[in-house]
Short mmCIF file of C-alpha atoms and ligand atoms in Angstrom, two decimals:
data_model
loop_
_atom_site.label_atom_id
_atom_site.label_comp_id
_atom_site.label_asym_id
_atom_site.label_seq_id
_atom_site.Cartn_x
_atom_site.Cartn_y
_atom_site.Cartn_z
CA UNK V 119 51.06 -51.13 26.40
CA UNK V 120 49.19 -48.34 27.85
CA UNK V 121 49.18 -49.25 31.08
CA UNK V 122 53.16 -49.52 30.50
CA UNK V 123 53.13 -46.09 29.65
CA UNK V 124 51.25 -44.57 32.64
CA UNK V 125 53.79 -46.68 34.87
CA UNK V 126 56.87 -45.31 32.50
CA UNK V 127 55.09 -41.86 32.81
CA UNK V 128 54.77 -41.82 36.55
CA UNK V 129 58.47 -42.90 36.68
CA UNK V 130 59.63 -40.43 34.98
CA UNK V 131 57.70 -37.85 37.14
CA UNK V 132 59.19 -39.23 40.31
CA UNK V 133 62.98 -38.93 39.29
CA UNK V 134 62.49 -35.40 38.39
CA UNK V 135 59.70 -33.87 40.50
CA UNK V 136 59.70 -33.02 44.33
CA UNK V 137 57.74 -35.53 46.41
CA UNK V 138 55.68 -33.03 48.24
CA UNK V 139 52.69 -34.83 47.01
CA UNK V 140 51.41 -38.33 46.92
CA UNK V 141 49.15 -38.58 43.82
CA UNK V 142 46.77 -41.14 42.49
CA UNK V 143 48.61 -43.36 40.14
CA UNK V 144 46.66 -42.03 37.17
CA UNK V 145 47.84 -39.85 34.45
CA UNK V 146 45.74 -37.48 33.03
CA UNK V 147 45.51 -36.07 29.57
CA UNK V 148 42.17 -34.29 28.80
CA UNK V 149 39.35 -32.58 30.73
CA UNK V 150 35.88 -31.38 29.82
CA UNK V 151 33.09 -30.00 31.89
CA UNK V 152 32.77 -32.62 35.05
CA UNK V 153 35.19 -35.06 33.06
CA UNK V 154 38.63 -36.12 32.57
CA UNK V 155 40.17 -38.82 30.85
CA UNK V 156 43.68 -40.87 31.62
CA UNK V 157 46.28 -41.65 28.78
CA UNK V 158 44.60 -45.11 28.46
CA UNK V 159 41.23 -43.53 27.38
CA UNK V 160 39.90 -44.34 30.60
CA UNK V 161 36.89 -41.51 31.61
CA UNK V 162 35.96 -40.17 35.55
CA UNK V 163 33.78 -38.01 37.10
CA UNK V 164 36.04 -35.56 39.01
CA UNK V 165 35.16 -35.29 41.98
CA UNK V 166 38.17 -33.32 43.42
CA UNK V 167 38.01 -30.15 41.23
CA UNK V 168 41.66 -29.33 42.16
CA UNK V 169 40.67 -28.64 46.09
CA UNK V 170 37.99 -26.27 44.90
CA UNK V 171 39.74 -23.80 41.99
CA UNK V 172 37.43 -25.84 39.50
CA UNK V 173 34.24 -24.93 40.22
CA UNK V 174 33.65 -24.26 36.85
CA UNK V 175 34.47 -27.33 35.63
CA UNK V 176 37.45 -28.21 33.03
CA UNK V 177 38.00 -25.93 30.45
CA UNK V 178 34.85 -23.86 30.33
CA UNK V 179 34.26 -22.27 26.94
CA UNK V 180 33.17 -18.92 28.80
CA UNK V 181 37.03 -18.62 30.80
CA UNK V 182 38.69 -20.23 27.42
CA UNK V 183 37.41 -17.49 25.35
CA UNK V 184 38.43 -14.77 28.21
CA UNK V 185 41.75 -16.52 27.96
CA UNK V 186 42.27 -16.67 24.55
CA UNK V 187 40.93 -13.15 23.84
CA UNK V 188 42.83 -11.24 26.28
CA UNK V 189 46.05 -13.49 25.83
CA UNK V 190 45.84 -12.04 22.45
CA UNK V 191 45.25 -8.62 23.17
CA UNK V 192 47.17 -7.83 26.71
CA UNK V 193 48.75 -9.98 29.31
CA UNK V 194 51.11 -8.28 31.12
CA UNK V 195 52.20 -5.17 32.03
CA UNK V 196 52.96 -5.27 35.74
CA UNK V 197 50.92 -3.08 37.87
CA UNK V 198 53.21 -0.13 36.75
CA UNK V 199 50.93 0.86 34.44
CA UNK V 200 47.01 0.59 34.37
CA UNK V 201 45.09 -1.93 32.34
CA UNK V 202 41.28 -1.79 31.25
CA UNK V 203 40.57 -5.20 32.98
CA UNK V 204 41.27 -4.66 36.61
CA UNK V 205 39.14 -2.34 37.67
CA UNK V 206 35.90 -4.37 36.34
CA UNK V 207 37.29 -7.72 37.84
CA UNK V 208 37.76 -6.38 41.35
CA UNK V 209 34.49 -4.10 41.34
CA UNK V 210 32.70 -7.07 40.79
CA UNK V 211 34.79 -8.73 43.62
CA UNK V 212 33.83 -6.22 46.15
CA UNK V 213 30.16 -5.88 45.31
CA UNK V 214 30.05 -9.51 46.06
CA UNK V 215 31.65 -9.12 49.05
CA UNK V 216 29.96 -6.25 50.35
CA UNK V 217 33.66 -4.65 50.93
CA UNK V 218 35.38 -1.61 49.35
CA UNK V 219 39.06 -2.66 47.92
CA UNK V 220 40.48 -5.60 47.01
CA UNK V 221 44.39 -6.24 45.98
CA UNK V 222 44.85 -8.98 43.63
CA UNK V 223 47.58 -11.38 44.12
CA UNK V 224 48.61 -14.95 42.36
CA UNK V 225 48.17 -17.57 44.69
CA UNK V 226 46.07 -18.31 48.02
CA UNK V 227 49.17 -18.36 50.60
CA UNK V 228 50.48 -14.68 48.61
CA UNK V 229 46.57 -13.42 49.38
CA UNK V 230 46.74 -14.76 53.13
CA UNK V 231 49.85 -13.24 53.61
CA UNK V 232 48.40 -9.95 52.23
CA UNK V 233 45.69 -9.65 55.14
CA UNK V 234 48.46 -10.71 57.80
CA UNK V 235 50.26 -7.61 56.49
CA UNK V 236 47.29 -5.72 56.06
CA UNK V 237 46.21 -6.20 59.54
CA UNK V 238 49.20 -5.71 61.34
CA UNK V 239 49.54 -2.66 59.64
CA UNK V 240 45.76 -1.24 60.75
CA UNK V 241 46.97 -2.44 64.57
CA UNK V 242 49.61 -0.50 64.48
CA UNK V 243 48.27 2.52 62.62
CA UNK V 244 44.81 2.56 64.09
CA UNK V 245 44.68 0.21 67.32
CA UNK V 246 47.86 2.06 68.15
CA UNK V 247 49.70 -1.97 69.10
CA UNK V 248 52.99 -0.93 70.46
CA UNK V 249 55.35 -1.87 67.38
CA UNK V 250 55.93 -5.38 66.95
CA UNK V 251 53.34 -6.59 69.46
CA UNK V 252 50.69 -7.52 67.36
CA UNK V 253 48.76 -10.49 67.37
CA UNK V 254 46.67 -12.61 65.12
CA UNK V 255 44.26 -15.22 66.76
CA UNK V 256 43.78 -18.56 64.00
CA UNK V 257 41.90 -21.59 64.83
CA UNK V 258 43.37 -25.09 65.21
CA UNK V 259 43.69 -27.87 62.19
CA UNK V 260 43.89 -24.38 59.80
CA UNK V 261 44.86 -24.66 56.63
CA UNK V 262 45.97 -20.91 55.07
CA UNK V 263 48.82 -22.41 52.86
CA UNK V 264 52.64 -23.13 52.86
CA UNK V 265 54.69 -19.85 53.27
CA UNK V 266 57.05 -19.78 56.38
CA UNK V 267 55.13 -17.42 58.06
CA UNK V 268 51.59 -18.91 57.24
CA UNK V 269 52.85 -22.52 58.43
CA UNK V 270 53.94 -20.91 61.78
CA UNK V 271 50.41 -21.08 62.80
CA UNK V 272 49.94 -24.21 61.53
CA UNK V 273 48.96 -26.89 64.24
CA UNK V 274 49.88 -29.60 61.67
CA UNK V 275 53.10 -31.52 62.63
CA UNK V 276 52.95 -32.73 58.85
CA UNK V 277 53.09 -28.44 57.92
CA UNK V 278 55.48 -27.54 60.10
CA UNK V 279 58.25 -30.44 61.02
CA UNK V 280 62.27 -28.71 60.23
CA UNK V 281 60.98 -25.89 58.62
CA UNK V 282 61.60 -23.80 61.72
CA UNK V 283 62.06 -21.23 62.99
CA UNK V 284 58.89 -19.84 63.03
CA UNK V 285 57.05 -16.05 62.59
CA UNK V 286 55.61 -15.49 65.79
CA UNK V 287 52.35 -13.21 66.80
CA UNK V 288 49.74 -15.73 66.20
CA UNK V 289 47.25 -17.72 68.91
CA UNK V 290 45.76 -20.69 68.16
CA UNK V 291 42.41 -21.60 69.75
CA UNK V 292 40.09 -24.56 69.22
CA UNK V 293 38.08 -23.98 65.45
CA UNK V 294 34.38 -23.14 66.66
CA UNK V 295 35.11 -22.52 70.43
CA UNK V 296 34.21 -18.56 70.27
CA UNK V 297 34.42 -18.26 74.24
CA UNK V 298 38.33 -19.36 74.00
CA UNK V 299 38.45 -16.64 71.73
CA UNK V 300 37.19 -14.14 73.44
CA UNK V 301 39.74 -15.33 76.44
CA UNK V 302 42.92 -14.90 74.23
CA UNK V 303 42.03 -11.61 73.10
CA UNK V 304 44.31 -8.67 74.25
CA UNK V 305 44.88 -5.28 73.64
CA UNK V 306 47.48 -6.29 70.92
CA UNK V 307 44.94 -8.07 69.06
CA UNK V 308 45.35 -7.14 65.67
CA UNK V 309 43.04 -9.45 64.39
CA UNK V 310 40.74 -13.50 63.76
CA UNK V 311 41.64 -14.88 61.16
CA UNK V 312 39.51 -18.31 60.57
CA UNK V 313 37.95 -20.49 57.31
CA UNK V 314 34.53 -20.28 57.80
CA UNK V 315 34.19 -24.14 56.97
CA UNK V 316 37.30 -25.92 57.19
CA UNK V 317 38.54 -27.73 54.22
CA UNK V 318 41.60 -29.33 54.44
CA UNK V 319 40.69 -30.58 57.81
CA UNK V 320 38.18 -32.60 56.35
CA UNK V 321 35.36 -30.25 55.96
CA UNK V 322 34.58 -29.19 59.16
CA UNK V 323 31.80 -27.34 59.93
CA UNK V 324 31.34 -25.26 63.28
CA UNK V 325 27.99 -24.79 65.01
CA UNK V 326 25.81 -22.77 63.67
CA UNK V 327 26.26 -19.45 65.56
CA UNK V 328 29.49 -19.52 65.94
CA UNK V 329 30.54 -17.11 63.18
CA UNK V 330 28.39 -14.82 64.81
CA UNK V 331 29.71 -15.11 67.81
CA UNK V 332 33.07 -14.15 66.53
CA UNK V 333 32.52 -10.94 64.56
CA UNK V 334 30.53 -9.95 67.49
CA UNK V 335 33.90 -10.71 69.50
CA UNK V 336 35.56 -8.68 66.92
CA UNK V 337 33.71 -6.12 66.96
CA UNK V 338 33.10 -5.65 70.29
CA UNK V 339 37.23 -5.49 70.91
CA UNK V 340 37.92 -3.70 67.87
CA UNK V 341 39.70 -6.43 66.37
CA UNK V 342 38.98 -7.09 62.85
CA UNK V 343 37.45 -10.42 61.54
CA UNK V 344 39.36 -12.33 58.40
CA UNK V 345 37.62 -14.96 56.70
CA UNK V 346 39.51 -17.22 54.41
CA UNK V 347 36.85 -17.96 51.95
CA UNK V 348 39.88 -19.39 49.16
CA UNK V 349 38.22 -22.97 49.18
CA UNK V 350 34.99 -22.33 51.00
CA UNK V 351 34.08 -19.16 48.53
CA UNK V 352 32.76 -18.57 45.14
CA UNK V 353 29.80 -20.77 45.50
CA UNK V 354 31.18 -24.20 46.89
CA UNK V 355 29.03 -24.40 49.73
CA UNK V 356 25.83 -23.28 48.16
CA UNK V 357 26.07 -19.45 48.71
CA UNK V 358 28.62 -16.60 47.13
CA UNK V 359 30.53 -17.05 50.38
CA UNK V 360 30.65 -19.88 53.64
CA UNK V 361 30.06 -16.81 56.28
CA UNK V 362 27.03 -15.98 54.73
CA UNK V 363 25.18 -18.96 55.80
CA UNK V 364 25.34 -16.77 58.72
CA UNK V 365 24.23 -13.18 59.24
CA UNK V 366 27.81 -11.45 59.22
CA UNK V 367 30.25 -9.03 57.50
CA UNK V 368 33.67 -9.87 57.70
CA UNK V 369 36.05 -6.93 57.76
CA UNK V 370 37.89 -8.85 55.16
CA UNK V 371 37.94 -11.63 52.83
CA UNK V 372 40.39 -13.77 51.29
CA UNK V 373 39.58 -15.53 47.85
CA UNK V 374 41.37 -17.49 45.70
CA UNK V 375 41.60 -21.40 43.77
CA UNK V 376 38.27 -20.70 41.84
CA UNK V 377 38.59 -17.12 40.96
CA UNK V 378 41.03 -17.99 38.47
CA UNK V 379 38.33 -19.85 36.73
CA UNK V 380 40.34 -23.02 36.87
CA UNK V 381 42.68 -22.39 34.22
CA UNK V 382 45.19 -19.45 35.77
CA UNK V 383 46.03 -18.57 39.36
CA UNK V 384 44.20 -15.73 40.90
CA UNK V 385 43.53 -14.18 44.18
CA UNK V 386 42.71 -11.47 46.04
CA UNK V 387 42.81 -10.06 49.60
CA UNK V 388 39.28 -7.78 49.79
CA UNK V 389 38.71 -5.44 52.58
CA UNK V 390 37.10 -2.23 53.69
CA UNK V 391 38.99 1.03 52.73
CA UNK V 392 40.25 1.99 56.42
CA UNK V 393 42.03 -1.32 56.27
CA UNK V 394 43.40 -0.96 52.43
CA UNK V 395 44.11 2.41 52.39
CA UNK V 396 47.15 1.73 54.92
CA UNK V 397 48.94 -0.41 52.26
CA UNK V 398 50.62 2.70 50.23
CA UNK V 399 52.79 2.82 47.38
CA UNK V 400 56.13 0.31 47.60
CA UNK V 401 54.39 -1.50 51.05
CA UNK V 402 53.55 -4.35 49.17
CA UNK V 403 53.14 -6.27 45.84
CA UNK V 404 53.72 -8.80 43.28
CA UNK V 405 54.61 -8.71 39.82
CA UNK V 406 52.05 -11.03 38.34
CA UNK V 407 49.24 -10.11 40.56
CA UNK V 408 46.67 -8.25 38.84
CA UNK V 409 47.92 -8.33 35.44
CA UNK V 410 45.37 -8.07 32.36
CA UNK V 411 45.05 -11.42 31.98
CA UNK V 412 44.29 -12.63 35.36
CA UNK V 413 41.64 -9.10 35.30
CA UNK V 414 39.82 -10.81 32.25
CA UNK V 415 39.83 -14.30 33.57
CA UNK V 416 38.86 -13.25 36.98
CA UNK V 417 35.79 -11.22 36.19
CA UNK V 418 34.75 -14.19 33.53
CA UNK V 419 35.08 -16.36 36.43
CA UNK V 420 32.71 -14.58 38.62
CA UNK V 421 30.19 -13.39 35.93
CA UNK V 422 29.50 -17.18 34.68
CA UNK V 423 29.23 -18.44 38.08
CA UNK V 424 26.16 -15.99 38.54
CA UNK V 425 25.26 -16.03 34.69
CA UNK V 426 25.07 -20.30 34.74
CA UNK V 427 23.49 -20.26 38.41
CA UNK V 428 26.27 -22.60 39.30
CA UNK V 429 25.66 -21.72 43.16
CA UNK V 430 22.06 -21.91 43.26
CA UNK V 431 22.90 -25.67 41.73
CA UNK V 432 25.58 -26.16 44.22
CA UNK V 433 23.10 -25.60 47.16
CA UNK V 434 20.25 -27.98 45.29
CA UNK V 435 22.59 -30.43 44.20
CA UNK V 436 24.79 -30.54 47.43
CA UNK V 437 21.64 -31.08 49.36
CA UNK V 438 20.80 -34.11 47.32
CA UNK V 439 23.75 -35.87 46.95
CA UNK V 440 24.67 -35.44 51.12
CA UNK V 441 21.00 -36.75 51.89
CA UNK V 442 21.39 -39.71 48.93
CA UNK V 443 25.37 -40.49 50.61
CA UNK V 444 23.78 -40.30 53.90
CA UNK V 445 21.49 -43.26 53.16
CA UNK V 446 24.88 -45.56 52.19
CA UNK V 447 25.55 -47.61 55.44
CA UNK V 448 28.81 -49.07 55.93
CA UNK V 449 30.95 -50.09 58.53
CA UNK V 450 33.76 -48.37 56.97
CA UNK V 451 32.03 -45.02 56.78
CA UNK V 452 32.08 -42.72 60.19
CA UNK V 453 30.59 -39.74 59.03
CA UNK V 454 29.18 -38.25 56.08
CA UNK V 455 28.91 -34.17 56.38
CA UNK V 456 28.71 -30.92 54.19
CA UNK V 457 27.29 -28.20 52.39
CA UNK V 458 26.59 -27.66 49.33
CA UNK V 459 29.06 -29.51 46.86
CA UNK V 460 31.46 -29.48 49.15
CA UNK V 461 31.38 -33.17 51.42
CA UNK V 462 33.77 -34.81 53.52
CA UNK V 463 32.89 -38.50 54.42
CA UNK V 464 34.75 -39.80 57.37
CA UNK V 465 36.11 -42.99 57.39
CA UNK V 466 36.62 -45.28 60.88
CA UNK V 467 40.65 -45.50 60.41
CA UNK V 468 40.79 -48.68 62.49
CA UNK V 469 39.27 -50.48 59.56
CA UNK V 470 40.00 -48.85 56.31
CA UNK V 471 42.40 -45.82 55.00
CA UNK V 472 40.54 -43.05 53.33
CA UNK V 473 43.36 -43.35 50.59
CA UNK V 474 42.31 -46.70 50.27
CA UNK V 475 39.01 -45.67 49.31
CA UNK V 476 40.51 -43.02 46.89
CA UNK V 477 41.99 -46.03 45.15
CA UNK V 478 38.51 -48.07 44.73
CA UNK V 479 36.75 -44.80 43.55
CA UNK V 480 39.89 -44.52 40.82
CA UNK V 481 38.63 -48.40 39.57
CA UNK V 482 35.31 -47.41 39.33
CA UNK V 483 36.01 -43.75 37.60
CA UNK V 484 35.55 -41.35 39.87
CA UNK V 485 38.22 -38.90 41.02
CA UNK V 486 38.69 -37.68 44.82
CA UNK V 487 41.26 -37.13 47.47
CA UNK V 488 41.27 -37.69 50.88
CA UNK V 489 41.59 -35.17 53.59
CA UNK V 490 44.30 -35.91 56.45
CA UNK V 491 44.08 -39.64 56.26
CA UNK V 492 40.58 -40.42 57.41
CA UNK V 493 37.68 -38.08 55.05
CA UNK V 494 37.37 -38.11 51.60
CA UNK V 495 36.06 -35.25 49.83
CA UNK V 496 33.18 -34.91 47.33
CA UNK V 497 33.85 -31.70 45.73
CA UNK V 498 32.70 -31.95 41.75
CA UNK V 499 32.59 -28.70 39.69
CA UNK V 500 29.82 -26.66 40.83
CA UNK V 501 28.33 -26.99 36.98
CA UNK V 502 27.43 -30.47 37.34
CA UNK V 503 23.96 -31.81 36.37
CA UNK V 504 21.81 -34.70 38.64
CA UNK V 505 22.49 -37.84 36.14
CA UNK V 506 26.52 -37.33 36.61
CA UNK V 507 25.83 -36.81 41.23
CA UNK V 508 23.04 -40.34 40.25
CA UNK V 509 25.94 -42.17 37.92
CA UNK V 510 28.53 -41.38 40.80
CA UNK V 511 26.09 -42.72 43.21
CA UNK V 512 26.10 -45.74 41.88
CA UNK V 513 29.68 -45.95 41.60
CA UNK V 514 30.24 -44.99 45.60
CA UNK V 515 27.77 -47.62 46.17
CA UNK V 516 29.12 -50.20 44.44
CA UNK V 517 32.48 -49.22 47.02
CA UNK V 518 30.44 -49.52 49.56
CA UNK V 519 28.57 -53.13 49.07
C1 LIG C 605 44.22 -23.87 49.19
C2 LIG C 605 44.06 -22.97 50.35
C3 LIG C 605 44.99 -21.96 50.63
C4 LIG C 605 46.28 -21.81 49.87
O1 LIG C 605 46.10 -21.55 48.52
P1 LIG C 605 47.32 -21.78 47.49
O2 LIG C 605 46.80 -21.25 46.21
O3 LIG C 605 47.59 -23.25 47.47
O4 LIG C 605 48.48 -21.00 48.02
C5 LIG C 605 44.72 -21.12 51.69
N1 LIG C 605 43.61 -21.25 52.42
C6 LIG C 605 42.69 -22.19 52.18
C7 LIG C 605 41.46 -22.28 53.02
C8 LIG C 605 42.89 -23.11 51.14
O5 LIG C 605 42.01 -24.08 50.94
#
């Protein structure tokens, strides 16, 4: 009977929504902390955490009250008018980031677009780039999100295929070569714009050094260096922010998915004043970004990540589970790599699907996704304790035997 009804339920959800996803054939109805449970009353351990924008775990009582406080007080004004709850929300933003401004948009793409415009803008204004000619240098197997001009960049046939034609002014180089960057570099380089770790490429992490290398690139040929920190940031990895694993300051940073606390969309394009101070009045916005609501839920977000030490137990925890995964061997199983909660295990395609594998870790409760065909990601909330990372142990074991 149940079962009928996730099949009648998924049916229905087919003839009326876009296929632009595949998902797991699993319908879900409630969420708590590291948990969710299906319509049948079956329980897993999610380990997907919405590609990183629930790092704090479903329906956190700290972001619900922030929600349910401010939704009855003030939600929306448009930026017309001044609010009480911005300013707090993106001062707290910037003193994490070690950066002066921030502009507060919706979504991840709307935020990556933001620093495009942003740093197009400082070429022409302050590199003096003859109008027009300015470039953007992005890494191969990106992922920065689905607008037009963000999948021009894309190197992803899957991103890109009769959605044409494309914004140019972007380079793509190979993700952690730093020398091919400094060899594309020109005068009308506006800007790098890379993800510190990349996630939807399967969690790909480039040698240590490298993101040294390239704000020393940047800086040396007054470019400025982006980070896109939307998946990697807010604590995933086991620090505030990916390119801090490394000695660096990015000239801007991109956040997103779990600044919205994982109940609202949120992000924000942060940056040092030269570069902000160029967007002016009318040059750019968004009607939703920055409203009061999004101010309260944002700067709950970020104050109960610190408050609950959830990155402190992403870097203890990550380290744990990778070395514990590490010890599984399997034909099946390529690689197993990461940082912090954030871990992409590589499957050999010749044998097995990584889809496949998302299927068997459904049976046995525990939710994930896989990467481009061949990694699955281990991604739970950041809040999660050791007895859940040792109960889904056992479950990826049992996969594996
Ligand atoms: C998810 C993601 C985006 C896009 O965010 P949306 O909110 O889906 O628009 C951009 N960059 C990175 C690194 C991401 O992981």
């Amino acid at each position: 009977m149940a079962q009928n009804l996730t099949q009648a339920l998924i049916l229905q959800e087919s003839a009326v929504c876009a296929h632009n996803y595949h998902p797991l054939p699993v319908v879900l109805t409630k969420g708590q902390g590291v948990w969710v449970w299906d319509i049948e009353g079956k329980k897993y351990l999610d380990m997907m955490s919405a590609y990183s924008a629930l790092s704090h775990g479903h329906c956190h009582p700290k972001i619900i009250s922030a929600l349910e406080q401010q939704s009855h007080k003030l939600a929306m004004v448009s930026r017309a008018f001044h609010t009480e709850t911005l300013a707090p929300f993106l001062k707290k933003l910037c003193e994490l980031t070690a950066l002066d401004c921030a502009l507060p948009m919706n979504t991840g793409a709307e935020a990556v677009e933001t620093a495009i415009k942003a740093a197009r803008r400082w070429g022409y204004q302050v590199k003096q780039i003859p109008k027009n000619q300015a470039e953007i240098i992005v890494a191969t197997e990106n992922f920065h999100g689905r607008t037009t001009t963000i999948i021009s960049f894309s190197s992803d046939q899957t991103y890109q295929a009769d959605f044409g034609p494309f914004t140019p002014g972007f380079k793509l180089v190979p993700f952690g070569d730093s020398e091919a960057i400094k060899r594309a570099i020109t005068p009308n380089t506006c800007a790098i714009l890379i993800e510190p770790i990349q996630g939807e490429a399967g969690i790909i992490i480039p040698k240590t050094g490298y993101l040294t290398e390239v704000a020393a690139i940047a800086q040396d040929n007054q470019v400025l260096f982006i980070v896109d920190e939307i998946q990697s940031g807010l604590g995933r990895t086991g620090k505030w922010f990916a390119y801090q694993h490394e000695n660096v300051q990015p000239d801007g940073v991109i956040v997103g998915k779990a600044l919205g606390g994982g109940v609202y969309p949120i992000s924000a394009f942060v940056a040092k004043k030269a570069v902000m101070d160029l967007f002016t009045p009318g040059s750019h916005g968004s009607t939703f970004g920055g409203n009061a609501l999004a101010g309260a839920i944002g700067l709950a977000a970020l104050t109960t990540l610190e408050s609950e030490k959830m990155i402190e137990n992403s870097a203890a925890l990550g380290d744990y589970f990778l070395a514990e995964l590490s010890k599984i061997a399997h034909p099946w199983i390529k690689t197993i790599r990461g940082r912090g909660l954030w871990i992409g295990l590589e499957v050999n395609t010749n044998l097995i699907q990584a889809r496949d594998i998302c299927l068997k870790l459904l049976d046995v409760g525990i939710l994930s996704k896989e990467a481009h065909d061949k990694v699955i990601r281990f991604a739970p909330p950041l809040i999660i304790q050791k007895a859940d990372v040792d109960w889904a142990l056992s479950k990826i074991k049992l996969v594996f035997s």
